[in-house]
Amino acid sequence: MLDDLYAGALADADARRESLPFAAVEAAALDRAPALDARAALAPAAGVKIIAEVKRASPSRGDLHAIPDPASLALSYATGGASAISVLTEGRKFKGSLADLEAVRNVVDVPVLRKDFIADPYQVLEARAAGADLVLLIVAGLEQARLVEMHDLVRELGMTALVETHSADEVARGLDAGAEVLGVNARDLSTFELDPDLFGRLADSIPAGVTRVAESAVMSPADVAHYRRAGADVVLVGEALVTHGDPVDALTRFLEV
């Protein structure tokens, strides 16, 4: 599944490159106003911080919510106290787009994450050109040299990488690449099974000074509390917000943990 997701994302990026060549997207990226300081926005604090996600669908759950107005949803997240907004831009399985990210960037004043299957410099430049402040880099999908290359480019463009891991070995690789914001995803991207205790087993291997982000397996305030007790500085929440009748109410309950 992970290989297929990367193959599709790269094929779609190649198609976009036909109409917007590398030089053009690079110029657009460099012409953007400086990225917001996402690392500061997500820095450890007295309370848990939330990255709230604009997510229409997923390979494991299918359609979640139509989200006809991603900007409106993101604005409600920001108003409700989210420290950053994650936008799925993968179109085949998650039904997102870069247009969603641009729409969100235009209405919120908190950092915005491009969540996609990033493996090519063109995609990183696209992220900055669309206004992203954070870019997801999944260790499981990248050889170490490419991970370092992508991480370095993200930093050169003034953005922050959210480096996603799923094992002790991947945590070590992420740290070796220079990760300053490191996520542990409870969802195995090969089987899509969930392990809510994975973050707790890996948290001690993430040194002080690196922001710890717990991802997936969040449906209730109790799940956020579970991650917080295990050492999470930030929790990324998607499905539980978009499927809730009142996403701001759900976000408020998560932040009260």
Coordinates of C-alpha atoms in Angstrom, one line a residue:
M1 CA 0.0 0.0 0.0
L2 CA 2.8 2.5 0.9
D3 CA 4.6 1.8 -2.3
D4 CA 1.4 2.3 -4.3
L5 CA 0.7 5.6 -2.5
Y6 CA 4.2 6.9 -3.3
A7 CA 4.0 5.7 -6.9
G8 CA 0.6 7.5 -7.4
A9 CA 1.8 10.7 -5.7
L10 CA 5.0 10.8 -7.8
A11 CA 3.0 10.1 -11.0
D12 CA 0.6 13.0 -10.2
A13 CA 3.5 15.3 -9.4
D14 CA 5.1 14.4 -12.8
A15 CA 1.8 15.3 -14.5
R16 CA 1.7 18.7 -12.8
R17 CA 5.3 19.3 -13.8
E18 CA 4.1 19.0 -17.4
S19 CA 2.1 22.2 -17.0
L20 CA 4.2 23.9 -14.3
P21 CA 7.9 23.1 -14.9
F22 CA 10.4 22.8 -12.1
A23 CA 11.9 26.3 -12.7
A24 CA 8.4 27.9 -12.5
V25 CA 7.4 26.1 -9.3
E26 CA 10.8 27.0 -7.8
A27 CA 10.3 30.6 -8.7
A28 CA 6.9 30.5 -7.1
A29 CA 8.3 28.9 -3.9
L30 CA 11.0 31.5 -3.6
D31 CA 8.5 34.3 -4.2
R32 CA 6.4 33.3 -1.3
A33 CA 6.4 35.3 2.0
P34 CA 8.6 33.5 4.6
A35 CA 7.1 30.4 6.2
L36 CA 5.8 30.6 9.7
D37 CA 7.9 29.2 12.5
A38 CA 6.2 25.9 12.9
R39 CA 8.8 24.5 15.3
A40 CA 8.0 27.4 17.7
A41 CA 4.3 26.9 17.3
L42 CA 4.6 23.2 18.2
A43 CA 7.2 23.6 21.0
P44 CA 6.5 21.8 24.2
A45 CA 4.2 23.6 26.6
A46 CA 2.2 23.1 29.8
G47 CA -0.7 21.7 27.8
V48 CA -1.0 19.4 24.9
K49 CA -1.0 20.9 21.4
I50 CA -3.1 19.8 18.5
I51 CA -2.5 19.6 14.8
A52 CA -6.0 19.5 13.4
E53 CA -6.4 17.8 10.0
V54 CA -8.5 18.5 6.9
K55 CA -9.1 15.0 5.7
R56 CA -11.8 13.8 3.4
A57 CA -10.9 10.1 3.1
S58 CA -8.3 7.4 3.8
P59 CA -7.3 4.0 2.3
S60 CA -8.3 2.3 5.6
R61 CA -11.7 4.0 6.2
G62 CA -12.8 5.2 2.8
D63 CA -14.8 8.4 2.7
L64 CA -15.0 10.4 5.9
H65 CA -16.5 13.8 5.1
A66 CA -17.0 15.7 1.9
I67 CA -15.5 18.9 3.3
P68 CA -16.8 21.2 0.5
D69 CA -15.1 24.2 2.2
P70 CA -11.7 23.3 3.6
A71 CA -10.9 26.9 4.4
S72 CA -13.9 27.2 6.6
L73 CA -13.1 24.0 8.5
A74 CA -9.5 25.1 8.9
L75 CA -10.5 28.5 10.2
S76 CA -12.8 26.9 12.8
Y77 CA -9.9 24.7 13.9
A78 CA -7.6 27.7 14.3
T79 CA -10.2 29.7 16.1
G80 CA -10.8 26.6 18.4
G81 CA -7.1 26.5 19.4
A82 CA -5.3 24.2 17.0
S83 CA -1.6 25.0 16.9
A84 CA -1.3 24.0 13.2
I85 CA -3.5 22.7 10.4
S86 CA -2.7 19.6 8.5
V87 CA -4.0 19.4 4.9
L88 CA -4.1 16.1 3.0
T89 CA -3.0 17.0 -0.6
E90 CA -2.9 13.4 -2.0
G91 CA -5.7 13.0 -4.5
R92 CA -6.2 9.3 -5.3
K93 CA -6.9 7.8 -1.9
F94 CA -7.3 10.9 0.4
K95 CA -9.2 13.1 -2.1
G96 CA -7.1 16.2 -1.3
S97 CA -5.3 18.7 -3.4
L98 CA -2.8 21.6 -3.3
A99 CA -5.8 23.8 -3.9
D100 CA -7.1 22.8 -0.5
L101 CA -3.8 23.8 1.1
E102 CA -3.8 27.2 -0.7
A103 CA -7.3 27.8 0.4
V104 CA -6.5 27.0 4.0
R105 CA -3.3 29.1 4.0
N106 CA -5.3 32.1 2.8
V107 CA -7.5 32.1 5.9
V108 CA -5.5 30.9 8.9
D109 CA -2.6 32.5 10.8
V110 CA -1.2 29.2 12.2
P111 CA 1.3 26.9 10.4
V112 CA 0.0 24.7 7.7
L113 CA 1.3 21.2 7.0
R114 CA 1.4 19.6 3.6
K115 CA 0.6 16.0 4.3
D116 CA 1.4 13.8 1.3
F117 CA 3.8 11.2 0.0
I118 CA 6.8 13.4 -0.6
A119 CA 9.9 11.9 -2.3
D120 CA 10.9 14.5 -4.9
P121 CA 12.2 18.0 -4.6
Y122 CA 9.5 19.2 -7.0
Q123 CA 6.9 18.2 -4.3
V124 CA 8.7 20.2 -1.6
L125 CA 8.8 23.3 -3.8
E126 CA 5.1 22.8 -4.6
A127 CA 4.4 22.8 -0.8
R128 CA 6.2 26.1 -0.3
A129 CA 4.7 27.6 -3.4
A130 CA 1.2 26.7 -2.0
G131 CA 2.0 28.3 1.3
A132 CA 3.0 25.3 3.4
D133 CA 5.1 25.9 6.6
L134 CA 5.5 22.2 7.3
V135 CA 6.1 19.2 5.1
L136 CA 5.5 15.5 6.1
L137 CA 8.5 13.2 5.4
I138 CA 7.8 9.5 6.0
V139 CA 10.9 7.6 6.9
A140 CA 9.5 4.3 5.8
G141 CA 9.0 5.6 2.3
L142 CA 12.5 7.1 1.8
E143 CA 16.0 5.8 1.5
Q144 CA 18.3 7.6 4.0
A145 CA 20.1 9.7 1.4
R146 CA 16.7 10.9 -0.1
L147 CA 15.4 11.5 3.4
V148 CA 18.4 13.7 4.2
E149 CA 18.0 15.5 0.8
M150 CA 14.3 16.2 1.4
H151 CA 14.9 17.3 4.9
D152 CA 17.7 19.7 3.9
L153 CA 15.6 21.2 1.1
V154 CA 12.6 21.7 3.5
R155 CA 14.9 23.7 5.8
E156 CA 16.6 25.6 3.0
L157 CA 13.1 26.9 2.1
G158 CA 12.5 28.0 5.6
M159 CA 9.9 25.3 6.4
T160 CA 9.9 22.6 9.1
A161 CA 9.8 18.9 8.4
L162 CA 7.5 16.6 10.4
V163 CA 9.5 13.4 10.2
E164 CA 7.2 10.4 10.6
T165 CA 8.4 7.1 12.1
H166 CA 7.0 3.7 13.0
S167 CA 9.9 1.9 14.7
A168 CA 13.0 2.4 16.8
D169 CA 15.1 2.1 13.7
E170 CA 13.1 4.8 11.9
V171 CA 13.4 7.1 14.9
A172 CA 17.2 6.7 14.8
R173 CA 17.1 7.4 11.0
G174 CA 14.9 10.5 11.4
L175 CA 17.2 11.9 14.1
D176 CA 20.3 11.2 12.0
A177 CA 18.6 13.2 9.2
G178 CA 18.3 16.2 11.6
A179 CA 14.6 15.9 12.6
E180 CA 13.5 18.6 15.1
V181 CA 9.8 17.6 15.0
L182 CA 9.4 13.9 15.0
G183 CA 6.2 12.0 14.8
V184 CA 5.3 8.4 15.7
N185 CA 2.4 7.0 13.7
A186 CA 0.4 4.3 15.4
R187 CA -0.8 3.1 12.0
D188 CA 1.4 0.6 10.2
L189 CA 1.5 1.9 6.7
S190 CA 2.0 -1.6 5.3
T191 CA -0.9 -3.4 7.0
F192 CA -2.8 -0.2 8.2
E193 CA -3.2 -1.9 11.6
L194 CA -3.2 0.4 14.7
D195 CA -0.9 0.1 17.8
P196 CA -1.9 2.9 20.2
D197 CA 1.0 2.0 22.5
L198 CA 3.7 2.3 19.9
F199 CA 4.3 6.0 20.8
G200 CA 4.9 5.2 24.4
R201 CA 7.5 2.5 23.5
L202 CA 9.4 4.9 21.3
A203 CA 9.1 8.2 23.2
D204 CA 12.2 7.7 25.4
S205 CA 14.3 7.3 22.3
I206 CA 13.4 10.8 21.2
P207 CA 15.8 13.2 22.9
A208 CA 14.9 16.4 24.7
G209 CA 14.8 19.3 22.3
V210 CA 13.0 17.4 19.7
T211 CA 9.2 18.0 19.6
R212 CA 7.3 14.7 19.9
V213 CA 4.2 14.2 17.9
A214 CA 1.7 11.3 18.3
E215 CA -0.2 10.4 15.2
S216 CA -3.3 8.2 14.5
A217 CA -5.5 6.1 16.9
V218 CA -7.2 9.2 18.3
M219 CA -11.0 9.1 18.6
S220 CA -11.6 10.6 22.1
P221 CA -10.1 12.8 24.8
A222 CA -9.0 9.6 26.5
D223 CA -6.8 8.8 23.5
V224 CA -5.2 12.3 23.7
A225 CA -4.6 11.8 27.4
H226 CA -3.0 8.4 26.7
Y227 CA -0.5 10.0 24.4
R228 CA 0.1 13.0 26.7
R229 CA 0.9 10.6 29.6
A230 CA 3.3 8.8 27.3
G231 CA 5.2 12.0 26.6
A232 CA 3.6 13.6 23.5
D233 CA 4.0 17.3 23.1
V234 CA 1.6 17.4 20.1
V235 CA -1.2 15.1 18.9
L236 CA -2.3 15.1 15.3
V237 CA -6.0 14.5 14.9
G238 CA -7.9 14.0 11.7
E239 CA -10.7 11.5 11.5
A240 CA -12.1 12.3 15.0
L241 CA -12.6 15.9 14.1
V242 CA -14.0 15.6 10.6
T243 CA -16.5 13.0 11.5
H244 CA -17.7 14.8 14.6
G245 CA -20.9 16.8 14.3
D246 CA -19.1 19.8 15.9
P247 CA -15.4 19.7 15.2
V248 CA -14.7 22.7 17.4
D249 CA -16.4 21.1 20.4
A250 CA -14.3 18.0 19.8
L251 CA -11.1 20.0 19.5
T252 CA -12.0 21.9 22.7
R253 CA -12.3 18.6 24.5
F254 CA -9.0 17.3 23.2
L255 CA -7.3 20.5 24.3
E256 CA -8.7 20.3 27.8
V257 CA -6.8 17.1 28.4

